[in-house]
Coordinates of C-alpha atoms and ligand atoms in Angstrom, one line a residue:
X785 CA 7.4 71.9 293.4
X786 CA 6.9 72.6 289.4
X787 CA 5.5 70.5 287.8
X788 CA 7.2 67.3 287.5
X789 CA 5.8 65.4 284.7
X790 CA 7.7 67.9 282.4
X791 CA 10.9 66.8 283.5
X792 CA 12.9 64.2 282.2
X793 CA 13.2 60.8 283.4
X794 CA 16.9 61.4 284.7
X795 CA 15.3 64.0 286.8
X796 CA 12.1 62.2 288.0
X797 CA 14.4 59.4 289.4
X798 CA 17.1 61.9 290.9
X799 CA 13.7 63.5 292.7
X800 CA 12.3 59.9 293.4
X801 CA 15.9 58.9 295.1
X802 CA 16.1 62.0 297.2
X803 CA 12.5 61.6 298.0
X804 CA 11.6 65.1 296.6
X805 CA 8.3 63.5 295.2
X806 CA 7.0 59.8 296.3
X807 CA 6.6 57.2 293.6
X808 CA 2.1 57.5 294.8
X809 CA 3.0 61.4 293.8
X810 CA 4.5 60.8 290.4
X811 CA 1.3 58.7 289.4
X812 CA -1.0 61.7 290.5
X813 CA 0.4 63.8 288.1
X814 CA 0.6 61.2 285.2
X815 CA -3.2 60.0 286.1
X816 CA -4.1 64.0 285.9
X817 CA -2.2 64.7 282.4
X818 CA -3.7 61.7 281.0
X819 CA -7.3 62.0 281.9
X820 CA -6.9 65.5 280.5
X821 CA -5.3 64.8 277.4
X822 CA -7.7 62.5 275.7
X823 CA -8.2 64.3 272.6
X824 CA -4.5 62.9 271.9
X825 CA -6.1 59.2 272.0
X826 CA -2.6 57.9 272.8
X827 CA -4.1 55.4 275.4
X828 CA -5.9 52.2 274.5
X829 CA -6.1 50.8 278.4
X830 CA -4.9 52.5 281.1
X831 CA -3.9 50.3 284.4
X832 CA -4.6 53.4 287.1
X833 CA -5.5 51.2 289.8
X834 CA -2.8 48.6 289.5
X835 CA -0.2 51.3 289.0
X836 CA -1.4 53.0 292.6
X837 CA -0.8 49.8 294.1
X838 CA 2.3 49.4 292.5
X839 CA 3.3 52.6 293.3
X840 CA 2.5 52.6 297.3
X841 CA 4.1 49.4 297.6
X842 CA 7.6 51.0 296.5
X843 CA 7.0 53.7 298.5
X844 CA 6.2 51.5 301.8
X845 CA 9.3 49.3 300.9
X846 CA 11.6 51.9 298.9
X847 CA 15.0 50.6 296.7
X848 CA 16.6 53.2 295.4
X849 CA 19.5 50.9 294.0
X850 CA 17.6 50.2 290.9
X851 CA 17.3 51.6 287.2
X852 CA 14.3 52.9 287.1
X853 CA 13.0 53.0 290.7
X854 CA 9.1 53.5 291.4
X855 CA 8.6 55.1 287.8
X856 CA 5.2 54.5 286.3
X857 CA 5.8 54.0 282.6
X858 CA 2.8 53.3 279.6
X859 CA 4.4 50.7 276.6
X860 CA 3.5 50.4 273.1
X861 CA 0.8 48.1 273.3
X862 CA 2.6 45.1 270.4
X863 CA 4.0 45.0 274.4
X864 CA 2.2 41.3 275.5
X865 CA 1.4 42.2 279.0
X866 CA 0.2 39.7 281.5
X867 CA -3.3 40.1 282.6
X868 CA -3.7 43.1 280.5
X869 CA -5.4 43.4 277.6
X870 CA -3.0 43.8 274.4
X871 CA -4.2 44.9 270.6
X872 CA -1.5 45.6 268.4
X873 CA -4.0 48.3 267.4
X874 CA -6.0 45.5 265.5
X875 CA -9.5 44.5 265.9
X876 CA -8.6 40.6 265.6
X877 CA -6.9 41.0 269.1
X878 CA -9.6 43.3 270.6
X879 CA -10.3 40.9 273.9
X880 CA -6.9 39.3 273.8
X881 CA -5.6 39.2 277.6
X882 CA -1.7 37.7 277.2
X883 CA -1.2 34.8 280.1
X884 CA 2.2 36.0 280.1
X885 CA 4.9 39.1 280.0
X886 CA 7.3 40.3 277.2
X887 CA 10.7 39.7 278.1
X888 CA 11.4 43.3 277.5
X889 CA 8.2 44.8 279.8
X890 CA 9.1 42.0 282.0
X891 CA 12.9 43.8 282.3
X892 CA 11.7 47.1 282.7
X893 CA 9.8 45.9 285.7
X894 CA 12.4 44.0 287.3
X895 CA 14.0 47.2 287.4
X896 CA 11.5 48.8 289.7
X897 CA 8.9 50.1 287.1
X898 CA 5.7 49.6 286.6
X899 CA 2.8 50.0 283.7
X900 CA 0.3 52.6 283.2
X901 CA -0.9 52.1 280.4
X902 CA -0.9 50.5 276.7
X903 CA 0.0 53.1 273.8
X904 CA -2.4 52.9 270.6
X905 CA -0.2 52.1 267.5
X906 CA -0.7 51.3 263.9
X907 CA -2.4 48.1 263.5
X908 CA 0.7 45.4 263.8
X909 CA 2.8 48.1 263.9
X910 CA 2.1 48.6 260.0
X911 CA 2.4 52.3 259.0
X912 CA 4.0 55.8 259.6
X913 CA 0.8 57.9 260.8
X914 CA -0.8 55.6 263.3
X915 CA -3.9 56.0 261.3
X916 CA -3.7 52.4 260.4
X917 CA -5.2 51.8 264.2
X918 CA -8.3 50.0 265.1
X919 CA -8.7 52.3 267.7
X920 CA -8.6 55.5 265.9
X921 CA -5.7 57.7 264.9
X922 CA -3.4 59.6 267.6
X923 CA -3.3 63.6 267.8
X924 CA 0.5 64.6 267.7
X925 CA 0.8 67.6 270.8
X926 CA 3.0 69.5 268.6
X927 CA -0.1 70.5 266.6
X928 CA -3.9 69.7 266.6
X929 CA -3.7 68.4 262.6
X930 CA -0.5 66.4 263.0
X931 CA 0.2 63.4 262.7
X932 CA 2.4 61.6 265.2
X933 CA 4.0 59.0 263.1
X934 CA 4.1 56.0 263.3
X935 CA 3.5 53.0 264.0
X936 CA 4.9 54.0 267.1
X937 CA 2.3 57.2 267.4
X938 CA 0.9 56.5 270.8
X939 CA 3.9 56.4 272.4
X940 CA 5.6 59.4 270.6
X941 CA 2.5 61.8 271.2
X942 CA 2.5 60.5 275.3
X943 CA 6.1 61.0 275.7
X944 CA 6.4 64.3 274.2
X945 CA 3.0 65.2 275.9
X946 CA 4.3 64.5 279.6
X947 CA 2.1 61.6 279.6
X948 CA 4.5 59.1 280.6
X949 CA 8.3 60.2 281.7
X950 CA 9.8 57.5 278.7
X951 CA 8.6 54.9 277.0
X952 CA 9.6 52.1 274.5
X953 CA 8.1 51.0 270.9
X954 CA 9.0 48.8 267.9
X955 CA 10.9 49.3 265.3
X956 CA 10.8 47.5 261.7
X957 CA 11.2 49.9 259.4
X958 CA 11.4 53.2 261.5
X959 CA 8.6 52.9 263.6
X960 CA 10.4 54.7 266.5
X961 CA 12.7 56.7 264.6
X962 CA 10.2 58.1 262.8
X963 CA 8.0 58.9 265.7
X964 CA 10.8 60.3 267.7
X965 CA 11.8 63.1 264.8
X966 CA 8.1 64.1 264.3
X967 CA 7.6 65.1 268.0
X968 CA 11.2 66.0 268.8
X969 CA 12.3 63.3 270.7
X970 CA 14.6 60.5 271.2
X971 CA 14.0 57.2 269.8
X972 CA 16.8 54.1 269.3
X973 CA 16.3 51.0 267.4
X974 CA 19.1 48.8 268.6
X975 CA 21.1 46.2 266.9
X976 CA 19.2 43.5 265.8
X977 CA 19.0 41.1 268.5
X978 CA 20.0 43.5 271.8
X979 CA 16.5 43.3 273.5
X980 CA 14.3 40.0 272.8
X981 CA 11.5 40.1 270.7
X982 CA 10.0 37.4 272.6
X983 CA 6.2 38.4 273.9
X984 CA 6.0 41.0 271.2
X985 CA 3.6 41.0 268.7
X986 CA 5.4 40.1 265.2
X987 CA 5.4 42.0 262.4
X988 CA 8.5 40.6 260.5
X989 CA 10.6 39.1 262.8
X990 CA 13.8 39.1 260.8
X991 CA 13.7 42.9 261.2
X992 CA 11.6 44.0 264.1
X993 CA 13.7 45.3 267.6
X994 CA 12.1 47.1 270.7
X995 CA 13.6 50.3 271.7
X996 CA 13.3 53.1 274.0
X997 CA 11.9 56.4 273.4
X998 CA 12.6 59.3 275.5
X999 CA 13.4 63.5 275.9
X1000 CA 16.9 63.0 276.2
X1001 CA 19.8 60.9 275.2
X1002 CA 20.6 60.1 279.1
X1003 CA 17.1 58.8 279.7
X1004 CA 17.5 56.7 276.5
X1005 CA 20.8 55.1 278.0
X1006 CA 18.9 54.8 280.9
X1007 CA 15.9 53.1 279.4
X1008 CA 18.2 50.7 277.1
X1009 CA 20.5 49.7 279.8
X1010 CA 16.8 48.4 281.7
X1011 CA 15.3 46.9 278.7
X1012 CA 18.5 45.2 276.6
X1013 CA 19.9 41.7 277.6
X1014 CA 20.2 37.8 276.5
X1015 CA 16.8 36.0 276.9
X1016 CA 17.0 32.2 275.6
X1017 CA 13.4 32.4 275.2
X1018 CA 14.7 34.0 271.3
X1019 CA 16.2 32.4 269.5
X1020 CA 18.1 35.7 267.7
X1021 CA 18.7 36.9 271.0
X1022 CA 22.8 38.1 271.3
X1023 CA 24.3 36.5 274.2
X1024 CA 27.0 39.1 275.5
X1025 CA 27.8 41.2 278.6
X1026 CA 25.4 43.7 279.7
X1027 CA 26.4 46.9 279.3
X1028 CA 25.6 50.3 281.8
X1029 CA 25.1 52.5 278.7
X1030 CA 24.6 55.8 281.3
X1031 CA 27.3 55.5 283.7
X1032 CA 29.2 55.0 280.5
X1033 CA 27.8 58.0 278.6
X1034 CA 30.6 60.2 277.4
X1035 CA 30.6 63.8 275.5
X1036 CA 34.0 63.9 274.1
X1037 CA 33.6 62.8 270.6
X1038 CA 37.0 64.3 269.3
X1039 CA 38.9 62.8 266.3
X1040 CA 35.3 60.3 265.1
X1041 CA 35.2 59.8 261.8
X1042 CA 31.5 60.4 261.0
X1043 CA 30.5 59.4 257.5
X1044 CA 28.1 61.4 255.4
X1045 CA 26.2 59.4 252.9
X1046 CA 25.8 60.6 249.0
X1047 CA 22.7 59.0 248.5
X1048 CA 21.0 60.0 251.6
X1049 CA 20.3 63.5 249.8
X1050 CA 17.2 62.4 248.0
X1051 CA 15.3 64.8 244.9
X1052 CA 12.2 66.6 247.0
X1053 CA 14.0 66.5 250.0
X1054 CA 13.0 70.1 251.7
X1055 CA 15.5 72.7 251.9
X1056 CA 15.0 72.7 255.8
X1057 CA 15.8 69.3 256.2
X1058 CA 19.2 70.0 254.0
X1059 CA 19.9 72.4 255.7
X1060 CA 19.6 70.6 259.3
X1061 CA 21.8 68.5 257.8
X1062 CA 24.7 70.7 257.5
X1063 CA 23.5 72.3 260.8
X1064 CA 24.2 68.7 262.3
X1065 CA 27.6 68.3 260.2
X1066 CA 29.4 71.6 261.5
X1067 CA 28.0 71.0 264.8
X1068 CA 30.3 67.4 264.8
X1069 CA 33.1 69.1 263.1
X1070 CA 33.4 71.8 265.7
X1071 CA 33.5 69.2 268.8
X1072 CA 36.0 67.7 266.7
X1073 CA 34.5 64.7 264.8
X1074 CA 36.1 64.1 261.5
X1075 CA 33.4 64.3 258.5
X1076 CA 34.0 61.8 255.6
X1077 CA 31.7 61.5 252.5
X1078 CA 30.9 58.1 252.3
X1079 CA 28.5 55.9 249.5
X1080 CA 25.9 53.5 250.3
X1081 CA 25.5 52.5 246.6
X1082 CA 22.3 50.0 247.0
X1083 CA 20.4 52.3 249.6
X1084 CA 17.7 53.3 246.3
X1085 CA 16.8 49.6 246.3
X1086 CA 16.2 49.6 250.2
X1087 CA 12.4 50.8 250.3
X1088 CA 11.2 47.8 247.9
X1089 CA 13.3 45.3 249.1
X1090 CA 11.8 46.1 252.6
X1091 CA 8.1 46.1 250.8
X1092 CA 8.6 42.7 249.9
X1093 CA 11.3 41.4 253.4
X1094 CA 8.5 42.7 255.9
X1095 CA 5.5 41.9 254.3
X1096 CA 6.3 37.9 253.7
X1097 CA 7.2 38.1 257.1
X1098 CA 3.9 39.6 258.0
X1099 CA 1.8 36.9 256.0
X1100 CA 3.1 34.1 257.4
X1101 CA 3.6 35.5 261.1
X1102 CA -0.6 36.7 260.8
X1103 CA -1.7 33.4 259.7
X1104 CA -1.7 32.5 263.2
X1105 CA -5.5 34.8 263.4
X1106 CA -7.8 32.5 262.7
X1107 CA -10.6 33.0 265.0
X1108 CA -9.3 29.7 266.9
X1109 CA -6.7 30.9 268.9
X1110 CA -6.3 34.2 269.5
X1111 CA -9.1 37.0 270.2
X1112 CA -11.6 38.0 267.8
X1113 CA -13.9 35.4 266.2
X1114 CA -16.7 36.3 263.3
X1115 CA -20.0 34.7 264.9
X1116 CA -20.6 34.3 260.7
X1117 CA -19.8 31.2 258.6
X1118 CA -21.6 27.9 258.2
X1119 CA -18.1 25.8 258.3
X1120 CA -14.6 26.1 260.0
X1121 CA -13.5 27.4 256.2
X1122 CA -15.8 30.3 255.9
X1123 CA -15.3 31.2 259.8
X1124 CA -11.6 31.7 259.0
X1125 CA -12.7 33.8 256.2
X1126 CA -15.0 36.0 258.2
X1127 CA -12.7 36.2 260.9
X1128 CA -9.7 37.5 259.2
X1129 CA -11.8 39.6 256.8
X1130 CA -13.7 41.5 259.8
X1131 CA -10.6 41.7 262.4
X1132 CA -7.9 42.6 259.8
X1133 CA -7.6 46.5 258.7
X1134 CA -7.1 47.5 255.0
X1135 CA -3.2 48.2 255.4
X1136 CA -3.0 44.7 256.9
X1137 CA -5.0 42.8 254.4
X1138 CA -2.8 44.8 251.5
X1139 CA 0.2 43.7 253.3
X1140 CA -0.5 40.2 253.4
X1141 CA -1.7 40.3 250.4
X1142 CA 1.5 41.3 248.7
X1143 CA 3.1 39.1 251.1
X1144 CA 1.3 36.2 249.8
X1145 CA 1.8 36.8 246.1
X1146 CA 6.0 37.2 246.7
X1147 CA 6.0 34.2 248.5
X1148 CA 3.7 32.0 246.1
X1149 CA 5.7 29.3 243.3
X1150 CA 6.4 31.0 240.6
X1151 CA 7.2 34.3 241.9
X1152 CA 9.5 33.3 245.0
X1153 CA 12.3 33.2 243.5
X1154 CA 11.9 37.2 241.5
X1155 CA 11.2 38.1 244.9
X1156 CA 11.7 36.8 248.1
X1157 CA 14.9 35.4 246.7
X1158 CA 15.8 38.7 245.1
X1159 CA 15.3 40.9 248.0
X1160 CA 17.3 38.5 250.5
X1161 CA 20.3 39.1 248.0
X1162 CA 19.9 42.7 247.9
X1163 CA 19.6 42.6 251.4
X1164 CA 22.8 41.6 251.7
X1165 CA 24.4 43.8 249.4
X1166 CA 22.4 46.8 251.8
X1167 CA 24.3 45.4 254.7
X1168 CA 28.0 45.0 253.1
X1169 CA 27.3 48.8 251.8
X1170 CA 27.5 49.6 255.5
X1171 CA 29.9 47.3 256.3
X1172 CA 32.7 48.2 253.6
X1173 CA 31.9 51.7 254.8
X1174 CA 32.5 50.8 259.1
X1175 CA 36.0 49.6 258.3
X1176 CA 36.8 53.3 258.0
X1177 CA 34.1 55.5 259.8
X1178 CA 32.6 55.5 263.5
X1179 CA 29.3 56.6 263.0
X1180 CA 27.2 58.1 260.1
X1181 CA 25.0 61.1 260.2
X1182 CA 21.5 61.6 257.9
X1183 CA 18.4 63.2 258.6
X1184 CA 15.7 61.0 260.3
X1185 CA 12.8 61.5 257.7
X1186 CA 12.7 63.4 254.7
X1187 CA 10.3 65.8 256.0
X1188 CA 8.4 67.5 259.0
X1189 CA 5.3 65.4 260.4
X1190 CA 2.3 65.3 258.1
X1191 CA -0.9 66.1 258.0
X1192 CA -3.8 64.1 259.4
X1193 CA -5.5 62.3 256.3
X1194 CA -2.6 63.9 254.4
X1195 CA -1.5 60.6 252.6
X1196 CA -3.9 57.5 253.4
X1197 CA -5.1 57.7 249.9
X1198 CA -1.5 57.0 248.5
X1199 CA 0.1 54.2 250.0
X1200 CA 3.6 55.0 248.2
X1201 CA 3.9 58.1 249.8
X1202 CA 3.1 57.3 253.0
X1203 CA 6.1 54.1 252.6
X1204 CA 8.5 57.0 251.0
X1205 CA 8.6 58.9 254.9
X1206 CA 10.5 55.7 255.7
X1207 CA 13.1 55.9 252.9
X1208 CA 16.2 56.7 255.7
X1209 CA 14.8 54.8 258.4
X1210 CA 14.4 51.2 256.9
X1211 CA 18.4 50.3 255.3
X1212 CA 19.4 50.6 258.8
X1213 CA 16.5 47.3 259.4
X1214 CA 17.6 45.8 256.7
X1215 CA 21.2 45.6 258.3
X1216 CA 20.9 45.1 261.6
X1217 CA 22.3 48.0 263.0
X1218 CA 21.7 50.2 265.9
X1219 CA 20.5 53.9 265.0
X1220 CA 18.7 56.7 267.2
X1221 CA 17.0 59.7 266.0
X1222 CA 17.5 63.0 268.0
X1223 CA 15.9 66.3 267.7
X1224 CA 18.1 68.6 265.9
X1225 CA 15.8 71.7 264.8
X1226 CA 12.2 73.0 263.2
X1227 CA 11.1 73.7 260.1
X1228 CA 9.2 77.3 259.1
X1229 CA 6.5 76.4 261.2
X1230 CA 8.0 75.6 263.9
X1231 CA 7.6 71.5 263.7
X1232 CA 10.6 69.4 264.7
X1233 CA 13.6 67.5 262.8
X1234 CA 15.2 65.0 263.7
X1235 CA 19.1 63.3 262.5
X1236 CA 19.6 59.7 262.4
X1237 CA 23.2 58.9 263.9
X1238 CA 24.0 55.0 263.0
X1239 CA 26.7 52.7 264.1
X1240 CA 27.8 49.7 263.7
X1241 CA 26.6 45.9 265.2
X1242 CA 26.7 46.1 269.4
X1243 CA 27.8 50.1 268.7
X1244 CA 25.1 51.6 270.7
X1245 CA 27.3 53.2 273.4
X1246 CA 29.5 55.2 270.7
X1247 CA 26.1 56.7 269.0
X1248 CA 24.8 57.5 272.2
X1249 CA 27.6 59.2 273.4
X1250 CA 27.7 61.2 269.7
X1251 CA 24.4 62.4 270.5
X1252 CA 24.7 63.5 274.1
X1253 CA 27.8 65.6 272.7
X1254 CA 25.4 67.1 269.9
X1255 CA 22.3 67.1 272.5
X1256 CA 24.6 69.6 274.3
X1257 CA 25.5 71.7 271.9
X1258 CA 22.7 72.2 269.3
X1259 CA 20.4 73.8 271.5
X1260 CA 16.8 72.2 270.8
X1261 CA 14.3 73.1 273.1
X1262 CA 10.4 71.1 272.6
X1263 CA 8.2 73.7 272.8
X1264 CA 5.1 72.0 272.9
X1265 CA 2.0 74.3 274.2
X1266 CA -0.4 72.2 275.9
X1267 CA -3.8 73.2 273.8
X1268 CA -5.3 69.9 274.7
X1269 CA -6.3 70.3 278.1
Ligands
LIG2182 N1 6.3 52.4 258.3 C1 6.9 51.1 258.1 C2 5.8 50.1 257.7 O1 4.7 50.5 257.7 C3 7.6 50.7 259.3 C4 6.8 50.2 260.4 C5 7.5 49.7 261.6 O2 8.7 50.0 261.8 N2 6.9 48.9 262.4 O3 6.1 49.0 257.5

């Protein structure tokens, strides 16, 4: 049989089901690809030996009626996994073993999967390069100086390297969009509230969502349909009716009215990504989709309202690492004081202190209310942009990032820049709103683009089924050659 890691997860359960290749197989292959593919550094623990167990089990005691049945799958490791060790790509949580299982993870299991490993991230999930990471940065397979993205990097450079058949990540600000469109992938962040957030690290919990990330649209319906679902354990948690987002899928998309946003064509955008753009438009337009130019007026203000949302979030939510409960303690420090100090000044990262840093200052009398109090009200006026704008559109279509993935080292000088790649990703946070990112094209050399299609609140089924159509028809094809191993 070819090789079967290069498949897509649709596949590898269609070859699971008709017992083409055993579940004790498909972890073979995955243990193989990984052990050779450590230059990516997209692993921070790997659980072989408890996946082979997992594995033979199912295959002694098959159910083929499930979701996602025998599949070994490695999770972004903000992912609290029982009995595993779980980072958050942070030093302050480097012998932290959860007593207990995310909601989501615990879904995905339920469904007949099981774990192979925790994927290296930015540190809390803060950045875009996953060079914010205790644990060193992560090599994107699409080239040796590349970064993945991030913070989702791990799991963007092991899905697209056939290190794992899907996987899921976080996203606050982007951090699986992002990811997705720099390796040519799919990621989806879904509406606010679809999949619990309970037994995931937080970052800012107000915006944070875990979401699958996969090759293909299908295998994100698939993934989504596991993962989604009430849990009373969170309190934001939607309570409606599960939905079966792939027997649902759908690639008729005639007479959607897809809105194109004005402001989404920012100065120093490259011409590449324009031009994807219109590539993605008249692909729509010729399976019958309706283009209408659109205007999300506030959208400029959405990067620094985020930049003070997500980091006030972030300081409070951290103060939690003090050295007591959780993980790493400083063995300096004469009194309790000074041992907090140590602790949280050793275990905390640069981009993490910064972040709490500004965090602390918008929060602090005085300044609150210029702030905080600000950016909640512009939040708002972010989200009735998009809302004025549903009552007479389906979906709308924008480029994922505003350019290709970066170098390594590239922008960790300049802070700015490296929040600017998240300009398209983070309005879509701010609002609540489902959106996936799908490859669409490369630029001159060959790396790959993604669009952003987003819908409205509890939408997910219609954007997915918009980008199975386009999946279809635009012809992207990863072509990732494997100079790692
Ligand atoms: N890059 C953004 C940040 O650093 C988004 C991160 C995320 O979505 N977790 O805040």
């Amino acid at each position: 049989m070819a090789d079967i890691t290069n498949q897509s997860l649709n596949e590898i359960i269609e070859n699971v089901k008709t017992k083409k290749v055993s579940s004790t197989e498909l972890i073979k292959a995955y243990v193989k690809n990984i052990e050779s593919a450590k230059k990516l550094n997209a692993f921070v623990t790997t659980t072989f030996d408890q996946a082979l167990d997992k594995a033979k089990q199912f295959d002694n005691k098959p159910n083929f009626d499930q979701l996602l049945p025998g599949i070994p799958l490695a999770v972004k490791d903000l992912f609290c996994t029982e009995n595993t060790k779980t980072t958050a790509g942070s030093n302050i949580l480097n012998n932290f073993i959860p007593s207990y299982e995310s909601t989501v993870t615990k879904n995905l299991w339920n469904h007949g999967s099981f774990l192979l490993g925790k994927l290296n991230c930015d540190e809390f999930a803060m950045g875009s390069s996953n060079e914010t990471s205790h644990y060193g940065n992560v090599i994107n397979p699409v080239g040796d100086q590349l970064v993945p993205g991030g913070s989702s990097g791990g799991s963007s450079s092991a899905l697209a390297a056939d290190l794992t058949p899907a996987t899921i990540g976080t996203d606050t600000g982007g951090s699986i969009r992002q990811p997705a469109s720099f390796t040519g992938t799919v990621g989806l962040k879904p509406t606010y509230g679809l999949c619990s957030r309970w037994g995931i690290v937080a970052f800012a919990s107000s915006l944070d969502q875990a979401g699958p990330m996969t090759k293909t649209i299908k295998d994100c319906a698939i993934m989504l349909e596991a993962m989604s679902g009430f849990d009373e354990k969170d309190s934001t948690s939607i309570n409606k009716k599960k939905e079966q987002y792939s027997k649902n899928l759908k690639d008729n998309i005639k007479g959607l009215k897809i809105g194109i946003p004005k402001e989404y064509r920012v100065d120093n955008m490259p011409k590449e990504v324009d031009e994807l753009w219109e590539k993605g438009k008249k692909i729509l337009k010729d399976l019958g989709a309706q283009l209408i130019d659109i205007s999300l007026p506030h959208t400029k203000y959405a990067l620094p309202t985020y930049y003070i949302v997500a980091p006030a979030e972030a300081s409070s939510n951290l103060a939690r690492y003090d050295g007591v409960r959780y993980g790493y303690r400083s063995k300096q420090g004469k009194d309790l004081i000074e041992m907090y100090e140590k602790t949280r000044s050793e275990g905390f990262g640069d981009e993490v202190k910064r972040r709490i840093l500004i965090g602390t200052y918008v929060l602090s009398s005085g300044y609150y209310d210029a702030y905080y109090l600000k950016a909640q009200k512009v939040r708002q006026l972010i989200k009735k942009d998009f809302d004025d704008s549903f009552k007479k559109i389906d979906a709308i279509l924008t480029p994922s990032t505003p350019s290709s993935a970066f170098k390594i080292g590239e922008k960790t000088n300049d802070p700015v820049s490296m929040y600017l790649n998240d300009i398209f990703t983070v309005p879509v946070n701010l609002a609540g709103l489902p959106a996936l990112s799908m490859p669409a094209g490369v630029d001159k050399q060959g790396h790959p683009l993604g669009l952003q299609l987003i819908g409205k609140a509890l939408d997910e089924q219609k954007i997915l089924n918009i980008g199975y159509a386009f999946e279809k028809n635009c012809g992207f094809k990863n072509k990732i050659k494997k100079w790692w191993s």
